[in-house]
Tab-separated table of C-alpha atoms in Angstrom:
chain	number	residue	atom	x	y	z
A	190	MET	CA	-25.179	-12.888	27.335
A	191	VAL	CA	-24.242	-10.533	24.354
A	192	SER	CA	-26.754	-7.725	24.711
A	193	ASN	CA	-24.856	-4.070	24.342
A	194	ILE	CA	-21.638	-2.948	23.157
A	195	ASN	CA	-19.199	-3.960	25.483
A	196	SER	CA	-20.803	-7.554	25.901
A	197	PHE	CA	-20.379	-8.018	22.105
A	198	LEU	CA	-16.718	-6.721	21.786
A	199	ASN	CA	-15.548	-9.027	24.951
A	200	TRP	CA	-17.680	-12.240	23.175
A	201	SER	CA	-16.138	-10.839	19.400
A	202	GLN	CA	-12.356	-10.558	21.001
A	203	ASN	CA	-12.624	-14.046	22.009
A	204	GLN	CA	-13.979	-15.258	18.952
A	205	LEU	CA	-10.825	-13.975	17.081
A	206	ALA	CA	-8.450	-14.714	19.790
A	207	GLY	CA	-6.345	-16.554	16.847
A	208	VAL	CA	-5.881	-13.497	15.077
A	209	HIS	CA	-3.536	-10.943	15.467
A	210	SER	CA	-5.524	-7.797	17.122
A	211	PRO	CA	-8.522	-9.510	18.532
A	212	ARG	CA	-9.567	-6.183	20.112
A	213	LEU	CA	-8.944	-3.874	17.948
A	214	ASP	CA	-10.569	-6.019	14.979
A	215	SER	CA	-13.770	-6.243	17.310
A	216	GLU	CA	-13.864	-2.808	17.344
A	217	ILE	CA	-13.116	-1.983	13.723
A	218	LEU	CA	-15.866	-4.436	12.671
A	219	LEU	CA	-18.933	-3.481	15.391
A	220	ALA	CA	-17.939	0.175	14.592
A	221	HIS	CA	-18.243	-0.517	11.096
A	222	THR	CA	-21.863	-2.107	11.679
A	223	LEU	CA	-22.976	0.483	13.737
A	224	LYS	CA	-21.742	3.589	11.725
A	225	LEU	CA	-19.764	4.809	14.434
A	226	SER	CA	-16.677	5.817	14.739
A	227	ARG	CA	-14.435	3.679	17.118
A	228	THR	CA	-14.125	6.935	19.634
A	229	GLN	CA	-18.091	6.717	19.438
A	230	LEU	CA	-18.041	3.412	20.212
A	231	ARG	CA	-16.356	3.748	23.330
A	232	THR	CA	-18.487	5.820	24.668
A	233	GLN	CA	-21.375	3.834	24.119
A	234	PHE	CA	-20.308	0.783	25.768
A	235	ASP	CA	-23.788	0.166	27.538
A	236	ARG	CA	-26.088	0.887	24.087
A	237	VAL	CA	-28.326	-2.281	23.486
A	238	LEU	CA	-27.978	-4.019	20.089
A	239	ASN	CA	-30.840	-5.008	18.500
A	240	ASP	CA	-30.667	-8.557	16.807
A	241	SER	CA	-29.990	-7.096	13.128
A	242	GLU	CA	-26.995	-5.406	14.413
A	243	LYS	CA	-25.799	-8.401	16.291
A	244	ASN	CA	-26.387	-10.816	13.589
A	245	LEU	CA	-24.612	-8.505	11.363
A	246	ALA	CA	-21.958	-8.118	13.265
A	247	LYS	CA	-21.548	-11.562	14.053
A	248	LYS	CA	-21.345	-12.340	10.405
A	249	TYR	CA	-18.059	-10.085	9.726
A	250	VAL	CA	-16.572	-11.997	12.855
A	251	GLN	CA	-17.256	-15.533	11.061
A	252	ARG	CA	-15.259	-13.373	8.065
A	253	ARG	CA	-12.621	-12.322	10.168
A	254	ARG	CA	-12.175	-15.596	11.700
A	255	ASN	CA	-12.086	-17.007	8.370
A	256	ARG	CA	-8.916	-14.740	8.514
A	257	GLU	CA	-10.571	-12.307	5.674
A	258	PRO	CA	-8.770	-8.938	6.327
A	259	VAL	CA	-10.609	-6.089	7.989
A	260	SER	CA	-10.237	-3.843	5.272
A	261	GLN	CA	-11.792	-6.084	2.773
A	262	ILE	CA	-14.612	-6.734	5.473
A	263	VAL	CA	-15.312	-2.930	5.578
A	264	GLY	CA	-14.092	-2.088	2.517
A	265	TYR	CA	-11.562	0.030	2.984
A	266	GLN	CA	-7.943	0.661	4.789
A	267	GLU	CA	-6.510	3.765	6.135
A	268	PHE	CA	-3.406	5.016	5.190
A	269	TRP	CA	-1.645	8.526	5.350
A	270	SER	CA	-5.055	9.328	7.613
A	271	LEU	CA	-6.784	8.994	4.399
A	272	ASN	CA	-9.471	6.203	3.611
A	273	PHE	CA	-8.964	4.178	0.589
A	274	ALA	CA	-11.302	1.478	-0.796
A	275	VAL	CA	-9.722	-2.128	-1.340
A	276	ASP	CA	-11.095	-5.414	-2.684
A	277	LYS	CA	-9.248	-8.697	-3.633
A	278	ASN	CA	-8.027	-7.018	-6.247
A	279	VAL	CA	-5.434	-4.888	-4.665
A	280	LEU	CA	-2.846	-5.212	-2.025
A	281	THR	CA	-4.084	-3.610	1.572
A	282	PRO	CA	-1.830	-0.502	2.051
A	283	ARG	CA	0.869	-1.380	4.713
A	284	PRO	CA	1.588	0.933	7.564
A	285	GLU	CA	5.281	1.058	6.705
A	286	THR	CA	4.452	1.958	2.905
A	287	GLU	CA	4.189	5.545	4.518
A	288	ILE	CA	8.156	5.510	4.884
A	289	LEU	CA	8.295	5.901	1.081
A	290	ILE	CA	5.557	8.718	1.158
A	291	GLU	CA	7.933	10.481	3.827
A	292	THR	CA	10.944	9.812	1.458
A	293	ALA	CA	9.423	11.401	-1.709
A	294	LEU	CA	8.434	14.155	0.129
A	295	SER	CA	12.061	14.892	1.880
A	296	CYS	CA	13.379	15.300	-1.989
A	297	PRO	CA	13.208	18.765	-3.284
A	298	SER	CA	11.831	17.997	-7.226
A	299	HIS	CA	8.312	17.113	-7.472
A	300	GLY	CA	7.363	17.819	-10.947
A	301	LYS	CA	6.030	15.231	-12.681
A	302	ILE	CA	6.011	11.755	-10.614
A	303	LEU	CA	5.725	7.522	-11.931
A	304	ASP	CA	3.834	5.345	-9.583
A	305	LEU	CA	5.260	2.013	-11.128
A	306	GLY	CA	2.218	-0.568	-9.901
A	307	THR	CA	-0.140	2.273	-8.549
A	308	GLY	CA	-2.150	-1.314	-7.011
A	309	SER	CA	-5.086	0.913	-5.098
A	310	GLY	CA	-3.227	4.196	-6.045
A	311	VAL	CA	-2.552	5.067	-2.252
A	312	LEU	CA	1.128	6.934	-3.432
A	313	ALA	CA	-0.566	8.441	-6.745
A	314	VAL	CA	-3.335	9.831	-4.568
A	315	VAL	CA	-0.753	10.781	-1.529
A	316	MET	CA	1.524	12.353	-3.461
A	317	ALA	CA	-1.141	14.626	-5.816
A	318	LYS	CA	-2.662	15.550	-2.281
A	319	GLU	CA	0.849	16.641	-0.364
A	320	VAL	CA	2.149	18.206	-4.178
A	321	PRO	CA	-0.954	20.343	-5.200
A	322	GLY	CA	1.625	21.410	-7.967
A	323	CYS	CA	2.964	17.922	-8.920
A	324	GLU	CA	1.783	15.996	-11.725
A	325	VAL	CA	1.460	12.030	-11.433
A	326	VAL	CA	1.279	9.098	-13.837
A	327	ALA	CA	0.234	5.569	-12.019
A	328	LEU	CA	1.150	2.697	-14.409
A	329	GLU	CA	-1.078	-0.527	-13.378
A	330	LEU	CA	-1.416	-4.064	-15.597
A	331	ASP	CA	-4.492	-5.142	-13.521
A	332	PRO	CA	-7.476	-3.271	-14.775
A	333	LYS	CA	-9.506	-3.804	-11.910
A	334	ALA	CA	-7.266	-2.791	-9.436
A	335	LEU	CA	-6.931	0.406	-12.053
A	336	SER	CA	-10.482	0.942	-11.344
A	337	ILE	CA	-10.063	0.950	-7.452
A	338	ALA	CA	-7.156	3.311	-7.785
A	339	ARG	CA	-9.578	5.919	-10.168
A	340	GLU	CA	-12.480	5.371	-7.489
A	341	ASN	CA	-9.559	6.519	-4.825
A	342	ALA	CA	-8.344	9.387	-6.672
A	343	LYS	CA	-11.828	10.910	-7.530
A	344	VAL	CA	-12.599	10.465	-3.939
A	345	HIS	CA	-9.596	12.517	-2.710
A	346	GLY	CA	-10.033	15.096	-4.950
A	347	VAL	CA	-7.014	14.469	-7.520
A	348	ASP	CA	-8.719	12.654	-10.414
A	349	ASP	CA	-7.839	15.430	-12.635
A	350	ARG	CA	-3.827	14.990	-11.791
A	351	VAL	CA	-3.187	11.724	-11.784
A	352	GLU	CA	-3.156	9.923	-14.829
A	353	PHE	CA	-3.983	6.377	-14.618
A	354	ILE	CA	-2.506	4.065	-17.326
A	355	CYS	CA	-3.402	0.343	-17.742
A	356	GLY	CA	0.185	-1.828	-18.898
A	357	ASP	CA	2.752	-3.824	-17.189
A	358	LEU	CA	4.897	-2.301	-14.977
A	359	ILE	CA	8.501	-2.926	-17.129
A	360	GLU	CA	7.057	-3.465	-20.998
A	361	GLY	CA	4.265	-0.765	-20.563
A	362	ASP	CA	4.649	2.573	-21.845
A	363	TRP	CA	5.989	5.167	-19.061
A	364	ARG	CA	4.740	7.932	-21.200
A	365	GLY	CA	8.141	10.219	-21.172
A	366	ASN	CA	10.565	11.793	-18.444
A	367	TYR	CA	9.852	12.340	-14.469
A	368	SER	CA	11.609	13.906	-12.017
A	369	MET	CA	10.874	11.281	-9.327
A	370	ILE	CA	9.889	8.067	-10.197
A	371	LEU	CA	8.153	5.923	-6.721
A	372	SER	CA	7.424	1.979	-6.594
A	373	ASN	CA	6.237	-0.550	-4.377
A	374	PRO	CA	7.368	-3.410	-6.679
A	375	PRO	CA	6.598	-7.691	-5.960
A	376	TYR	CA	9.611	-8.330	-3.562
A	377	ILE	CA	8.842	-11.749	-1.860
A	378	PRO	CA	11.121	-14.323	-3.039
A	379	SER	CA	8.599	-16.832	-4.823
A	380	ALA	CA	9.508	-19.654	-2.398
A	381	ASP	CA	8.324	-17.940	0.410
A	382	ILE	CA	4.911	-16.879	-0.828
A	383	GLN	CA	3.680	-20.112	0.392
A	384	LYS	CA	4.543	-19.327	4.257
A	385	ILE	CA	2.919	-15.949	4.017
A	386	MET	CA	0.250	-15.410	6.621
A	387	PRO	CA	-3.307	-16.485	5.357
A	388	GLU	CA	-5.244	-13.118	5.493
A	389	VAL	CA	-2.344	-12.506	1.974
A	390	GLN	CA	-2.189	-16.153	1.046
A	391	ASN	CA	-6.054	-16.170	0.825
A	392	TYR	CA	-7.446	-13.065	-0.078
A	393	GLU	CA	-4.627	-10.604	-1.774
A	394	PRO	CA	-3.564	-10.680	-5.247
A	395	LEU	CA	-0.251	-12.522	-5.098
A	396	LYS	CA	1.394	-11.887	-8.294
A	397	ALA	CA	1.488	-8.157	-6.196
A	398	LEU	CA	4.046	-10.042	-4.105
A	399	ASP	CA	6.104	-12.709	-6.340
A	400	GLY	CA	8.961	-11.050	-7.220
A	401	GLY	CA	10.826	-13.835	-8.329
A	402	LEU	CA	13.181	-16.500	-7.265
A	403	ASP	CA	15.375	-13.782	-4.906
A	404	GLY	CA	12.189	-11.125	-4.834
A	405	LEU	CA	14.666	-9.089	-7.014
A	406	ASP	CA	13.642	-9.664	-10.615
A	407	PHE	CA	11.641	-5.952	-10.724
A	408	TYR	CA	14.586	-4.036	-9.170
A	409	ARG	CA	16.759	-5.677	-11.897
A	410	ASP	CA	14.050	-3.984	-14.714
A	411	ILE	CA	13.181	-1.013	-12.844
A	412	ILE	CA	16.317	0.589	-11.981
A	413	PRO	CA	17.990	0.804	-15.659
A	414	LYS	CA	14.524	2.339	-17.686
A	415	ALA	CA	13.820	4.403	-14.768
A	416	ARG	CA	17.771	6.187	-15.359
A	417	ASN	CA	16.443	6.253	-19.019
A	418	ARG	CA	13.619	8.075	-17.629
A	419	LEU	CA	14.491	10.246	-14.986
A	420	GLU	CA	15.589	13.984	-15.391
A	421	LYS	CA	18.699	15.083	-14.643
A	422	ASN	CA	19.002	15.076	-10.665
A	423	GLY	CA	15.910	12.954	-10.699
A	424	TYR	CA	14.772	10.688	-7.751
A	425	LEU	CA	13.854	6.911	-7.601
A	426	ILE	CA	12.693	5.944	-4.788
A	427	LEU	CA	11.712	2.255	-4.096
A	428	GLU	CA	10.633	0.259	-0.900
A	429	ILE	CA	12.284	-2.756	-0.278
A	430	GLY	CA	12.462	-6.103	1.596
A	431	HIS	CA	14.246	-5.645	4.919
A	432	SER	CA	17.035	-8.210	3.761
A	433	GLN	CA	17.499	-6.663	0.298
A	434	ALA	CA	19.575	-3.551	0.820
A	435	ASP	CA	22.831	-4.515	0.023
A	436	ASP	CA	21.616	-6.399	-2.970
A	437	ILE	CA	19.479	-3.575	-4.498
A	438	LYS	CA	22.639	-1.212	-3.708
A	439	THR	CA	24.767	-3.665	-6.062
A	440	ILE	CA	22.132	-3.644	-8.901
A	441	PHE	CA	22.042	0.393	-8.543
A	442	GLN	CA	25.771	0.304	-9.165
A	443	LYS	CA	25.609	-1.977	-11.901
A	444	SER	CA	23.168	0.132	-13.887
A	445	SER	CA	25.444	3.115	-13.431
A	446	GLY	CA	24.142	6.753	-13.583
A	447	PHE	CA	22.919	7.349	-9.933
A	448	LYS	CA	24.511	8.858	-7.045
A	449	ASN	CA	23.570	9.409	-3.187
A	450	ILE	CA	22.396	5.848	-2.998
A	451	GLN	CA	20.544	5.811	0.557
A	452	VAL	CA	18.601	3.322	2.432
A	453	ILE	CA	15.726	4.367	5.082
A	454	GLN	CA	14.771	2.157	8.096
A	455	ASP	CA	11.065	2.495	9.190
A	456	TYR	CA	9.739	2.598	12.577
A	457	SER	CA	10.812	-0.797	13.549
A	458	GLY	CA	14.671	-0.328	12.409
A	459	TYR	CA	14.085	-2.413	9.455
A	460	ASP	CA	15.350	-1.292	6.142
A	461	ARG	CA	12.276	-0.515	4.134
A	462	VAL	CA	13.022	2.064	1.414
A	463	ILE	CA	16.015	3.074	-1.040
A	464	LYS	CA	16.711	6.123	-2.612
A	465	ALA	CA	19.189	7.310	-5.479
A	466	LYS	CA	19.518	10.702	-7.269
A	467	LYS	CA	20.071	10.273	-11.244
A	468	GLU	CA	23.574	11.602	-12.291
A	469	SER	CA	23.539	14.696	-13.440
A	470	SER	CA	25.501	14.157	-16.268
A	471	ASP	CA	23.963	11.111	-17.420
A	472	GLY	CA	22.107	12.116	-20.500
């Protein structure tokens, strides 16, 4: 019988046996229902739930059973120890994207930064918070995603230093030159889109994932254009798929004008980010 927090979590974990992390998801959903942190939840296992609380929590569990992402059920995702609003119009920020942030912060130049395809705005917002003196321009094609990004910038107090532009990743107006250009572009090969898990397939914008026939279309477009928009000794830092590093290095080499091309791995040992520096002698 479901009566208190502990028994509800056990019931919920059983209901969610088919998802990736049933216990964690159960705790997040019940904590959200009760407006508690997960730490607070764990100190109140004997707390009796009223009918209203149980009914709402059960609705959340059913949505998760239907493979709706937890982030969309609760309306936010933690990234860089900050909560970011998300919905079906933006990709849920992934933990491995923090490697891109770490790489960018390790570079010496942060004057003016361009975030291509900002989505929920996590890259733009985090860079603005971590580097108070920088200016950030964030480009995004989808007006609904841009609205979420603006909301996140306002919540985190950097809306006065992030300029949001609605425009195409490649054809849009990049507005000047930059000391750093960042992007987490679509990089999944088109044929693999149908193979991704239901949480993504049914609830996230697939156009933000589809990188064309081999997953590299956006790199072929971004890299040469970035070369012409980076200041001397500026950095281009891109998230990549775990098997794409060699092919993207080749694109850099064919584009010319870059040096110090470096691949950075994530904490699982997969290639995750590629960084290159613009040649100081290149216009």
